[in-house]
Coordinates of C-alpha atoms in Angstrom, one line a residue:
Chain A
X1012 CA -0.2 0.0 0.0
X1013 CA 2.6 2.1 -0.6
X1014 CA 1.4 5.6 -0.9
X1015 CA 3.5 6.7 -4.2
X1016 CA 1.8 3.7 -6.2
X1017 CA -1.8 5.8 -5.5
X1018 CA -3.3 7.0 -8.7
X1019 CA -3.4 11.4 -8.4
X1020 CA -6.8 11.6 -6.4
X1021 CA -10.3 11.8 -8.2
X1022 CA -12.7 14.5 -7.1
X1023 CA -16.0 13.3 -5.8
X1024 CA -18.7 13.4 -7.1
X1025 CA -20.8 14.9 -5.2
X1026 CA -24.2 13.7 -4.0
X1027 CA -27.6 15.1 -4.9
X1028 CA -28.1 18.2 -8.3
X1029 CA -23.5 19.5 -7.8
X1030 CA -21.6 20.2 -9.4
X1031 CA -18.9 17.8 -10.3
X1032 CA -14.9 18.7 -11.3
X1033 CA -14.5 16.7 -14.1
X1034 CA -11.1 14.9 -14.6
X1035 CA -8.8 15.0 -17.7
X1036 CA -7.6 11.5 -17.3
X1037 CA -11.0 8.9 -16.5
X1038 CA -14.4 10.8 -18.1
X1039 CA -16.6 11.5 -14.0
X1040 CA -20.2 12.2 -17.4
X1041 CA -22.5 9.8 -16.9
X1042 CA -21.9 7.4 -19.7
X1043 CA -23.4 8.1 -22.4
X1044 CA -26.4 6.8 -24.3
X1045 CA -24.5 3.8 -26.4
X1046 CA -22.1 3.0 -23.3
X1047 CA -26.1 2.7 -21.4
X1048 CA -27.7 0.7 -24.1
X1049 CA -24.0 -1.5 -24.3
X1050 CA -24.5 -1.9 -20.1
X1051 CA -28.0 -2.3 -21.0
X1052 CA -27.6 -5.9 -23.3
X1053 CA -24.8 -7.3 -21.9
X1054 CA -26.1 -6.5 -18.6
X1055 CA -29.6 -8.6 -19.8
X1056 CA -27.1 -10.8 -21.7
X1057 CA -25.3 -12.0 -18.4
X1058 CA -28.4 -12.5 -16.8
X1059 CA -29.4 -15.0 -19.2
X1060 CA -26.4 -17.3 -19.2
X1061 CA -25.8 -17.2 -15.2
X1062 CA -30.0 -18.1 -15.3
X1063 CA -29.4 -21.2 -17.9
X1064 CA -26.1 -21.6 -15.2
X1065 CA -27.7 -21.7 -11.9
X1066 CA -30.5 -23.9 -13.5
X1067 CA -27.7 -26.0 -15.2
X1068 CA -26.2 -26.0 -12.2
X1069 CA -28.9 -27.8 -10.2
X1070 CA -29.7 -30.6 -13.4
X1071 CA -32.7 -32.8 -11.6
X1072 CA -34.4 -30.0 -9.2
X1073 CA -34.8 -27.9 -12.8
X1074 CA -36.0 -30.7 -14.5
X1075 CA -38.8 -31.7 -11.9
X1076 CA -39.8 -27.8 -11.6
X1077 CA -40.5 -28.1 -15.1
X1078 CA -42.0 -31.7 -14.8
X1079 CA -44.4 -30.3 -12.4
X1080 CA -45.7 -27.2 -14.1
X1081 CA -45.7 -29.6 -17.0
X1082 CA -48.1 -31.6 -16.0
X1083 CA -50.6 -28.8 -14.2
X1084 CA -50.2 -27.3 -18.8
X1085 CA -50.4 -31.1 -20.1
X1086 CA -54.1 -31.0 -18.1
X1087 CA -56.3 -28.7 -18.7
X1088 CA -54.7 -28.0 -22.4
X1089 CA -54.7 -32.6 -22.6
X1090 CA -58.9 -32.3 -21.6
X1091 CA -59.4 -29.5 -24.1
X1092 CA -57.5 -31.4 -26.8
X1093 CA -60.3 -34.2 -26.6
X1094 CA -62.9 -32.2 -25.9
X1095 CA -62.3 -30.5 -29.3
X1096 CA -62.2 -35.0 -30.7
X1097 CA -65.5 -35.4 -28.8
X1098 CA -66.7 -32.6 -31.4
X1099 CA -65.4 -33.7 -34.5
X1100 CA -66.5 -37.5 -33.3
X1101 CA -69.9 -36.7 -33.0
X1102 CA -69.8 -34.7 -36.1
X1103 CA -70.2 -30.8 -37.2
X1104 CA -72.7 -29.0 -35.2
X1105 CA -74.8 -28.5 -38.8
X1106 CA -74.6 -31.9 -39.2
X1107 CA -76.0 -33.2 -35.8
X1108 CA -79.0 -30.4 -35.8
X1109 CA -79.9 -31.5 -39.4
X1110 CA -83.4 -31.6 -40.3
X1111 CA -84.5 -34.7 -42.2
X1112 CA -88.2 -33.9 -44.5
X1113 CA -90.0 -36.9 -45.5
X1114 CA -91.4 -36.5 -49.1
X1115 CA -95.3 -37.8 -49.7
X1116 CA -94.6 -41.3 -51.7
X1117 CA -95.5 -39.8 -54.6
X1118 CA -92.3 -37.2 -55.2
X1119 CA -90.2 -38.0 -57.9
X1120 CA -87.0 -37.8 -58.7
X1121 CA -87.1 -34.2 -60.4
X1122 CA -89.5 -32.7 -57.5
X1123 CA -87.6 -33.3 -54.7
X1124 CA -84.3 -32.3 -56.3
X1125 CA -86.3 -29.1 -58.0
X1126 CA -87.3 -28.6 -53.6
X1127 CA -84.5 -29.4 -53.2
X1128 CA -82.6 -26.7 -54.9
X1129 CA -85.8 -24.8 -53.6
X1130 CA -84.7 -24.9 -49.6
X1131 CA -81.6 -23.9 -50.3
X1132 CA -82.4 -20.6 -51.3
X1133 CA -84.3 -19.8 -48.2
X1134 CA -83.0 -18.4 -45.5
X1135 CA -80.9 -20.0 -42.1
X1136 CA -80.0 -22.6 -44.3
X1137 CA -76.4 -24.0 -45.3
X1138 CA -77.1 -26.6 -47.9
X1139 CA -79.7 -29.4 -48.5
X1140 CA -79.4 -32.7 -50.2
X1141 CA -82.1 -35.1 -52.0
X1142 CA -81.9 -38.4 -51.4
X1143 CA -84.2 -41.0 -53.0
X1144 CA -86.6 -43.8 -52.6
X1145 CA -84.2 -46.2 -53.9
X1146 CA -81.0 -44.2 -52.1
X1147 CA -82.5 -44.5 -49.2
X1148 CA -83.6 -48.3 -49.5
X1149 CA -80.7 -48.6 -50.7
X1150 CA -78.5 -47.6 -47.3
X1151 CA -81.9 -49.0 -44.8
X1152 CA -81.1 -52.4 -46.2
X1153 CA -76.8 -51.8 -45.8
X1154 CA -77.4 -50.0 -42.4
X1155 CA -80.5 -52.3 -40.7
X1156 CA -79.1 -55.7 -42.0
X1157 CA -81.9 -56.8 -43.5
X1158 CA -81.2 -56.5 -46.3
X1159 CA -83.4 -60.2 -47.9
X1160 CA -86.2 -59.0 -45.8
X1161 CA -86.7 -56.0 -47.2
X1162 CA -86.2 -57.2 -50.8
X1163 CA -89.2 -58.8 -50.6
X1164 CA -91.3 -56.4 -50.2
X1165 CA -94.2 -55.2 -53.0
X1166 CA -92.9 -52.0 -53.3
X1167 CA -90.1 -49.6 -51.8
X1168 CA -91.5 -48.6 -48.1
X1169 CA -89.4 -45.3 -47.9
X1170 CA -90.2 -42.1 -49.0
X1171 CA -88.2 -39.3 -50.3
X1172 CA -86.1 -37.1 -48.2
X1173 CA -84.7 -33.7 -48.1
X1174 CA -81.8 -33.4 -45.4
X1175 CA -81.6 -29.9 -44.4
X1176 CA -78.3 -28.7 -42.9
X1177 CA -79.5 -24.7 -41.3
X1178 CA -76.3 -22.2 -40.6
X1179 CA -77.6 -21.6 -37.1
X1180 CA -78.2 -24.8 -35.0
X1181 CA -79.6 -21.9 -31.9
X1182 CA -83.8 -24.5 -31.1
X1183 CA -85.7 -21.2 -32.2
X1184 CA -84.1 -20.6 -35.9
X1185 CA -83.2 -24.5 -35.6
X1186 CA -87.5 -24.6 -34.7
X1187 CA -88.5 -22.0 -36.8
X1188 CA -86.8 -23.1 -40.1
X1189 CA -89.1 -26.8 -39.0
X1190 CA -92.4 -25.1 -39.0
X1191 CA -92.0 -23.2 -42.2
X1192 CA -90.4 -26.9 -43.7
X1193 CA -92.9 -28.8 -43.0
X1194 CA -95.3 -26.2 -44.5
X1195 CA -93.9 -27.0 -48.0
X1196 CA -96.0 -28.3 -50.4
X1197 CA -95.8 -32.6 -50.9
X1198 CA -93.5 -32.1 -47.1
X1199 CA -95.2 -35.4 -44.9
X1200 CA -93.5 -34.7 -42.0
X1201 CA -90.5 -32.5 -41.0
X1202 CA -87.9 -33.7 -37.7
X1203 CA -85.4 -32.8 -36.0
X1204 CA -83.8 -34.4 -33.2
X1205 CA -82.8 -31.6 -31.1
X1206 CA -82.5 -33.2 -28.0
X1207 CA -80.0 -34.3 -28.5
X1208 CA -78.4 -31.4 -30.1
X1209 CA -79.0 -29.9 -26.9
X1210 CA -77.7 -33.2 -24.7
X1211 CA -74.0 -32.4 -26.3
X1212 CA -74.1 -28.7 -26.6
X1213 CA -74.2 -29.4 -22.7
X1214 CA -72.0 -31.6 -22.4
X1215 CA -69.7 -29.7 -24.6
X1216 CA -70.4 -26.6 -22.1
X1217 CA -69.8 -28.2 -19.1
X1218 CA -66.3 -29.9 -20.4
X1219 CA -65.5 -25.9 -21.3
X1220 CA -67.0 -25.2 -18.0
X1221 CA -64.9 -27.6 -16.4
X1222 CA -61.5 -27.1 -18.6
X1223 CA -62.0 -23.0 -17.7
X1224 CA -62.6 -23.5 -13.8
X1225 CA -59.1 -26.3 -14.2
X1226 CA -56.9 -24.3 -15.9
X1227 CA -57.1 -21.4 -13.5
X1228 CA -57.5 -23.6 -10.1
X1229 CA -53.8 -24.3 -11.9
X1230 CA -52.6 -21.0 -13.7
X1231 CA -52.8 -20.0 -10.3
X1232 CA -50.9 -23.5 -8.4
X1233 CA -48.1 -22.8 -10.9
X1234 CA -47.7 -19.5 -10.5
X1235 CA -47.0 -20.7 -6.3
X1236 CA -44.5 -23.9 -7.7
X1237 CA -42.4 -20.4 -9.2
X1238 CA -42.9 -18.2 -7.1
X1239 CA -41.9 -20.7 -4.3
X1240 CA -39.1 -22.2 -6.9
X1241 CA -38.0 -18.6 -7.9
X1242 CA -38.4 -18.2 -3.9
X1243 CA -35.1 -21.1 -2.7
X1244 CA -33.2 -19.6 -5.2
X1245 CA -33.6 -15.4 -3.9
X1246 CA -33.0 -17.0 0.1
X1247 CA -30.1 -18.3 -1.4
X1248 CA -28.9 -15.5 -3.2
X1249 CA -30.1 -12.8 -0.1
X1250 CA -26.8 -11.5 0.8
X1251 CA -26.3 -10.7 -3.3
X1252 CA -29.3 -9.0 -3.6
X1253 CA -28.6 -6.8 0.0
X1254 CA -25.3 -5.3 -1.7
X1255 CA -26.3 -4.7 -5.0
X1256 CA -29.7 -2.3 -2.7
X1257 CA -26.6 -0.7 -1.4
X1258 CA -24.7 0.0 -3.8
X1259 CA -27.6 1.9 -5.7
X1260 CA -29.2 -1.4 -8.1
X1261 CA -32.4 -1.1 -8.8
X1262 CA -35.2 -3.2 -8.8
X1263 CA -35.3 -4.2 -11.8
X1264 CA -31.3 -4.4 -12.1
X1265 CA -32.1 -7.0 -8.6
X1266 CA -35.4 -9.1 -10.7
X1267 CA -33.7 -9.2 -14.4
X1268 CA -32.8 -12.0 -13.4
X1269 CA -35.2 -14.0 -11.3
X1270 CA -37.6 -13.3 -14.4
X1271 CA -35.2 -14.7 -16.7
X1272 CA -35.1 -18.0 -14.5
X1273 CA -39.0 -17.9 -14.3
X1274 CA -39.4 -17.9 -18.3
X1275 CA -36.5 -20.3 -18.6
X1276 CA -38.8 -22.8 -16.2
X1277 CA -42.2 -22.1 -17.8
X1278 CA -40.6 -23.1 -21.2
X1279 CA -39.2 -25.7 -19.8
X1280 CA -42.3 -25.9 -18.9
X1281 CA -44.1 -25.7 -21.9
X1282 CA -42.2 -27.4 -24.2
X1283 CA -41.8 -31.0 -21.3
X1284 CA -45.8 -30.2 -20.9
X1285 CA -46.5 -30.1 -25.3
X1286 CA -44.0 -33.3 -25.8
X1287 CA -46.6 -35.6 -23.3
X1288 CA -49.7 -33.9 -24.7
X1289 CA -48.2 -34.3 -28.2
X1290 CA -46.6 -38.6 -26.7
X1291 CA -50.1 -39.2 -24.8
X1292 CA -52.4 -38.3 -27.3
X1293 CA -50.8 -40.5 -29.9
X1294 CA -50.6 -43.3 -27.1
X1295 CA -53.8 -43.1 -26.9
X1296 CA -54.7 -43.1 -30.6
X1297 CA -54.1 -46.3 -31.3
X1298 CA -56.6 -47.3 -28.6
X1299 CA -58.9 -44.6 -29.8
X1300 CA -58.2 -45.9 -33.7
X1301 CA -59.4 -49.8 -32.6
X1302 CA -62.4 -48.4 -31.0
X1303 CA -63.3 -46.7 -33.6
X1304 CA -62.8 -49.2 -36.1
X1305 CA -65.6 -52.0 -35.0
X1306 CA -68.2 -49.5 -35.9
X1307 CA -67.0 -49.3 -38.1
X1308 CA -65.6 -45.3 -38.3
X1309 CA -62.1 -44.5 -39.1
X1310 CA -61.9 -41.6 -36.5
X1311 CA -58.6 -40.5 -34.9
X1312 CA -57.9 -38.2 -32.8
X1313 CA -55.6 -35.0 -34.1
X1314 CA -53.4 -34.1 -31.9
X1315 CA -51.7 -30.6 -30.5
X1316 CA -52.2 -28.3 -33.3
X1317 CA -48.7 -26.6 -34.2
X1318 CA -50.3 -23.2 -33.3
X1319 CA -51.9 -25.0 -30.2
X1320 CA -48.8 -25.7 -29.2
X1321 CA -46.6 -22.2 -29.5
X1322 CA -49.3 -20.9 -27.2
X1323 CA -48.6 -23.6 -24.8
X1324 CA -45.1 -22.5 -24.5
X1325 CA -45.8 -19.0 -24.8
X1326 CA -48.5 -19.4 -22.2
X1327 CA -46.2 -21.1 -19.4
X1328 CA -43.2 -19.0 -20.7
X1329 CA -45.1 -15.6 -19.3
X1330 CA -46.3 -17.3 -16.3
X1331 CA -42.9 -18.3 -15.1
X1332 CA -42.2 -14.8 -15.8
X1333 CA -45.6 -13.6 -13.6
X1334 CA -44.6 -16.0 -11.2
X1335 CA -41.0 -14.4 -10.7
X1336 CA -42.7 -10.9 -10.9
X1337 CA -44.8 -12.2 -8.3
X1338 CA -41.9 -13.5 -5.4
X1339 CA -39.6 -10.9 -6.3
X1340 CA -42.0 -8.4 -5.8
X1341 CA -42.7 -9.0 -2.2
X1342 CA -38.6 -9.6 -1.9
X1343 CA -38.6 -6.2 -2.6
X1344 CA -41.3 -4.7 -0.7
X1345 CA -39.8 -6.2 2.5
X1346 CA -36.1 -4.7 1.7
X1347 CA -37.4 -1.2 0.6
X1348 CA -36.6 1.1 3.5
X1349 CA -39.3 2.2 6.3
Chain B
X490 CA -23.3 17.4 3.4
X491 CA -25.5 16.4 5.6
X492 CA -27.6 17.8 8.6
X493 CA -29.7 16.5 10.5
X494 CA -32.7 18.2 12.4
X495 CA -33.6 16.3 14.7
X496 CA -33.7 13.2 13.2
X497 CA -35.4 11.0 15.4
X498 CA -36.0 7.0 14.9
X499 CA -38.9 5.0 17.4
X500 CA -39.1 1.2 15.5
X501 CA -43.1 0.0 15.4
X502 CA -42.5 -2.3 18.9
X503 CA -41.7 1.6 20.5
X504 CA -38.2 0.9 20.6
X505 CA -35.6 3.9 20.3
X506 CA -33.5 4.1 17.9
X507 CA -32.6 7.7 17.7
X508 CA -33.9 10.6 19.9
X509 CA -33.9 14.3 18.2
X510 CA -30.5 13.9 16.9
X511 CA -29.2 16.9 15.7
X512 CA -25.7 17.8 13.9
X513 CA -24.4 18.6 10.2
X514 CA -20.6 17.5 8.4
X515 CA -18.9 19.5 6.2
X516 CA -18.1 18.1 3.0
X517 CA -14.8 16.5 3.0
X518 CA -15.2 16.1 6.8
X519 CA -14.2 13.1 8.5
X520 CA -15.7 11.6 11.4
X521 CA -16.4 8.4 14.0
X522 CA -19.6 8.1 15.0
X523 CA -19.3 6.2 18.9
X524 CA -21.0 5.1 21.7
X525 CA -21.7 1.0 23.7
X526 CA -23.1 -1.4 21.6
X527 CA -27.3 0.2 21.0
X528 CA -26.2 4.0 21.9
X529 CA -27.3 4.2 17.7
X530 CA -24.9 4.1 15.1
X531 CA -26.5 1.9 13.1
X532 CA -29.0 3.1 13.0
X533 CA -28.0 6.9 12.1
X534 CA -26.4 4.9 9.5
X535 CA -29.3 3.0 7.6
X536 CA -31.1 5.9 8.4
X537 CA -28.0 8.4 5.6
X538 CA -28.5 4.5 3.9
X539 CA -32.2 5.1 3.0
X540 CA -33.0 2.3 4.5
X541 CA -34.8 3.1 7.3
X542 CA -36.3 5.8 7.8
X543 CA -36.6 9.0 10.1
X544 CA -40.0 8.8 12.4
X545 CA -39.5 12.5 13.0
X546 CA -37.5 15.6 12.6
X547 CA -35.0 16.5 8.6
X548 CA -32.4 15.3 8.0
X549 CA -30.7 16.1 4.6
X550 CA -27.8 14.7 2.5
X551 CA -26.7 17.6 0.0
X552 CA -30.1 18.5 0.4
X553 CA -31.8 15.6 -0.1
X554 CA -34.0 14.6 2.4
X555 CA -34.0 11.4 3.2
X556 CA -37.6 11.4 5.2
X557 CA -39.1 12.1 1.7
X558 CA -36.8 10.5 -0.6
X559 CA -39.3 8.1 -3.5
X560 CA -38.0 4.0 -2.8
X561 CA -38.2 5.3 -7.0
X562 CA -34.5 7.8 -6.2
X563 CA -32.4 5.9 -3.6
X564 CA -30.5 3.9 -5.9
X565 CA -29.6 6.7 -7.6
X566 CA -28.9 8.2 -4.1
X567 CA -27.1 4.8 -2.8
X568 CA -24.9 5.4 -6.0
X569 CA -22.7 8.6 -4.6
X570 CA -22.5 7.1 -1.3
X571 CA -19.4 4.4 -0.6
X572 CA -20.6 1.7 2.2
X573 CA -18.4 0.0 4.7
X574 CA -19.7 -3.9 6.7
X575 CA -17.7 -5.0 9.4
X576 CA -18.9 -8.6 7.9
X577 CA -17.5 -7.2 4.6
X578 CA -20.0 -8.9 2.1
X579 CA -18.5 -9.9 -0.1
X580 CA -19.6 -12.5 -2.9
X581 CA -17.8 -15.1 -2.0
X582 CA -19.0 -16.8 -5.6
X583 CA -17.4 -14.3 -7.6
X584 CA -13.1 -13.0 -7.9
X585 CA -12.0 -9.6 -6.2
X586 CA -12.7 -7.9 -9.5
X587 CA -15.6 -8.7 -9.5
X588 CA -16.9 -7.9 -6.8
X589 CA -15.3 -4.4 -7.1
X590 CA -17.3 -3.3 -10.0
X591 CA -20.2 -4.5 -9.3
X592 CA -21.1 -0.9 -9.0
X593 CA -19.4 -0.1 -12.0
X594 CA -22.3 -2.2 -13.3
X595 CA -24.9 -1.2 -11.8
X596 CA -23.9 2.1 -13.5
X597 CA -24.0 1.0 -16.5
X598 CA -20.1 1.7 -17.2
X599 CA -18.2 0.2 -20.3
X600 CA -15.5 -3.1 -20.1
X601 CA -12.8 -0.9 -19.9
X602 CA -14.2 2.5 -18.1
X603 CA -14.8 -0.7 -15.7
X604 CA -11.6 -2.3 -15.6
X605 CA -9.9 1.0 -15.5
X606 CA -11.4 2.1 -12.7
X607 CA -11.2 -1.7 -10.6
X608 CA -8.0 -1.4 -10.9
X609 CA -7.6 2.0 -9.9
X610 CA -9.4 1.1 -6.4
X611 CA -7.7 -2.2 -5.7
X612 CA -3.9 -0.4 -6.5
X613 CA -5.1 2.2 -4.3
X614 CA -5.6 -0.8 -1.4
X615 CA -3.0 -2.6 -2.4
X616 CA -4.5 -5.7 -3.9
X617 CA -3.6 -5.8 -7.7
X618 CA -2.6 -8.8 -7.2
X619 CA -5.5 -10.5 -6.3
X620 CA -8.6 -9.3 -9.0
X621 CA -8.8 -12.8 -10.4
X622 CA -8.9 -14.0 -6.8
X623 CA -11.7 -15.2 -5.0
X624 CA -12.6 -13.5 -2.1
X625 CA -12.3 -16.8 0.8
X626 CA -8.9 -16.4 -0.2
X627 CA -8.1 -14.7 0.8
X628 CA -7.3 -13.3 4.6
X629 CA -9.5 -10.9 6.6
X630 CA -7.7 -7.9 6.6
X631 CA -7.7 -8.0 2.7
X632 CA -11.3 -8.4 2.8
X633 CA -11.8 -5.8 4.5
X634 CA -9.9 -4.2 2.1
X635 CA -11.9 -6.0 -1.1
X636 CA -14.4 -3.8 0.1
X637 CA -13.5 -0.3 0.3
X638 CA -12.6 -1.0 -3.7
X639 CA -15.7 -1.6 -3.2
X640 CA -17.2 1.5 -1.3
X641 CA -13.9 3.5 -3.3
X642 CA -14.5 2.5 -7.2
X643 CA -17.7 4.1 -7.4
X644 CA -16.3 7.3 -6.0
X645 CA -18.1 8.0 -3.7
X646 CA -18.6 11.5 -2.3
X647 CA -19.5 9.9 1.1
X648 CA -18.1 6.5 2.2
X649 CA -19.7 5.4 5.0
X650 CA -18.5 2.3 7.4
X651 CA -19.5 0.1 9.8
X652 CA -17.1 -0.7 12.2
X653 CA -15.0 -1.4 9.7
X654 CA -12.3 -2.9 12.0
X655 CA -14.4 -4.6 14.6
X656 CA -12.7 -8.0 14.0
X657 CA -8.9 -6.9 12.5
X658 CA -6.0 -7.3 15.2
X659 CA -4.7 -3.2 15.8
X660 CA -1.7 -3.7 13.2
X661 CA -5.0 -4.5 10.1
X662 CA -6.3 -1.4 12.4
X663 CA -4.8 0.5 11.8
X664 CA -3.8 -0.1 8.4
X665 CA -6.8 0.0 7.3
X666 CA -8.3 3.5 9.4
X667 CA -5.0 4.6 6.7
X668 CA -7.1 3.9 3.5
X669 CA -10.1 6.1 5.2
X670 CA -7.2 9.0 5.5
X671 CA -6.2 8.7 1.6
X672 CA -9.8 8.5 0.6
X673 CA -10.4 11.7 2.8
X674 CA -7.8 12.9 1.5
X675 CA -9.6 12.5 -2.0
X676 CA -12.4 14.8 -0.6
X677 CA -14.5 12.4 0.3
X678 CA -16.4 12.8 3.3
X679 CA -15.9 9.7 5.6
X680 CA -18.4 8.8 8.7
X681 CA -17.3 6.1 10.7
X682 CA -18.9 3.8 13.2
X683 CA -16.6 2.6 15.6
X684 CA -16.4 2.1 19.1
X685 CA -12.9 1.3 19.1
X686 CA -11.9 4.4 21.7
X687 CA -8.0 4.4 21.0
X688 CA -8.3 4.0 17.4
X689 CA -10.4 7.2 17.9
X690 CA -8.5 8.7 20.6
X691 CA -4.8 8.6 17.4
X692 CA -6.9 9.5 14.9
X693 CA -7.6 12.6 15.9
X694 CA -11.2 13.7 14.3
X695 CA -14.2 15.1 14.8
X696 CA -16.0 12.9 17.0
X697 CA -19.6 12.1 17.8
X698 CA -20.8 10.4 21.2
X699 CA -24.0 8.8 21.3
X700 CA -25.2 7.2 24.5
X701 CA -29.5 5.2 24.1
X702 CA -29.8 7.1 20.9
X703 CA -28.9 10.5 22.5
X704 CA -25.8 12.6 20.7
X705 CA -23.8 13.4 24.4
X706 CA -21.0 14.7 22.5
X707 CA -19.6 16.3 19.4
X708 CA -16.1 17.0 19.4
X709 CA -12.0 16.2 18.6
X710 CA -11.4 12.4 19.8
X711 CA -8.3 12.7 22.5

């Protein structure tokens, strides 16, 4: 600690708005914008690297935290995907709510097709399809297993049918349309299975509400998981945070590495959840295809759409970020002067 | 530079840390605050660092009222204060260089500037050759000097030290005090809380004596 090695005195900066003395050798002014921007970028880069390093230092712990989050994320997402598949299985709403117009027996093909075109032009009608008496009999023979018995009948007992697909499926509109169609000439009966539509609608609405409730609960659970994990990291770095605050670190400077850590946990969890869902649906699909095949259907489960997968990852990153923010904010509040 | 006007600090549990304390510190002054344990030395330093707020009176630091300062303004105030702790408060997972560089990184200085200033600060405390070591590799006295280097690297107007020689033997304590005097000669106001009266007496600087939160003496140590 030789006095001769001590560099020339540097005038101390003053507190508050007092003017500063400038050392000609070392600039004492605040850093310019470019330097500050580079320092800001460098600070973010250092925070990301530091967060990755800390997560990598505890690979098993980090993996399990991500896995817990992934399970919590994949439950509502998986249920939502299954609901979508159930909806698809039940056919589109329009198909489910088709109105069948049973014509009188004397209606010929040409008249039926003309009527079908006329109905297509009506309001609230998406499409109309004419099924002739012969087509109806052939389908019935095939599906009922009574082919031989039906062949022995002297006449075809089935009427021609116009299948009308409505644009809207709410009950009053459907009922009004059915009423209008039933008043058309040569229409013997207009039939729509509204009860089935209502039941399916109610089941799907219940399912959607259940998924929504479950999502809310699990989002809260996720915030707790990430908040608790970040809280442990904060405890391990308590001294560092105190020192940073005492040497002039702002709250955002203290918060930054923890936010990156939360976001990284979220990113890992989102990717894992996507993987779990993709694998889970693929695993389930084998059994579904087999079951559907027994009913003569080629139905198969849809996987995780890429858009939904990305939304899942982005959502998880956001949740991680918010969870970390809440945890750090709580700690910073404790450090605030009283 | 520092003005205490009837400053009081009462904690929510009823304990009174400071009783209507009034004194002034000029720019570039070197002074000690002494008193027995619980006299209010640490409370006084915590008020100056804006770690706590006074419950009565007016505390001005270079014209800024620390009772009124917002939480968002506190980091910018602290950037102009250097602080040395009895237990050093070094980060043991960072090198000596990184410990000293911390205030400059927070200020957003360039790497070149940081390198230059850290080198200068370490030279001032005679630790230039220890920059790459970790605090755990250093002796207690060296760790304290790292703490001092960190406190002065950003050229603060005010240097606060809380029992900086508390854990050091007399020779090291005198050495550390020598460093503080060198820093004071550069124009930095130095305020040291200490109960080492023998050491204080040798330094012949102004001394405030506290007892149970009250100022009972203000004059040159003898």
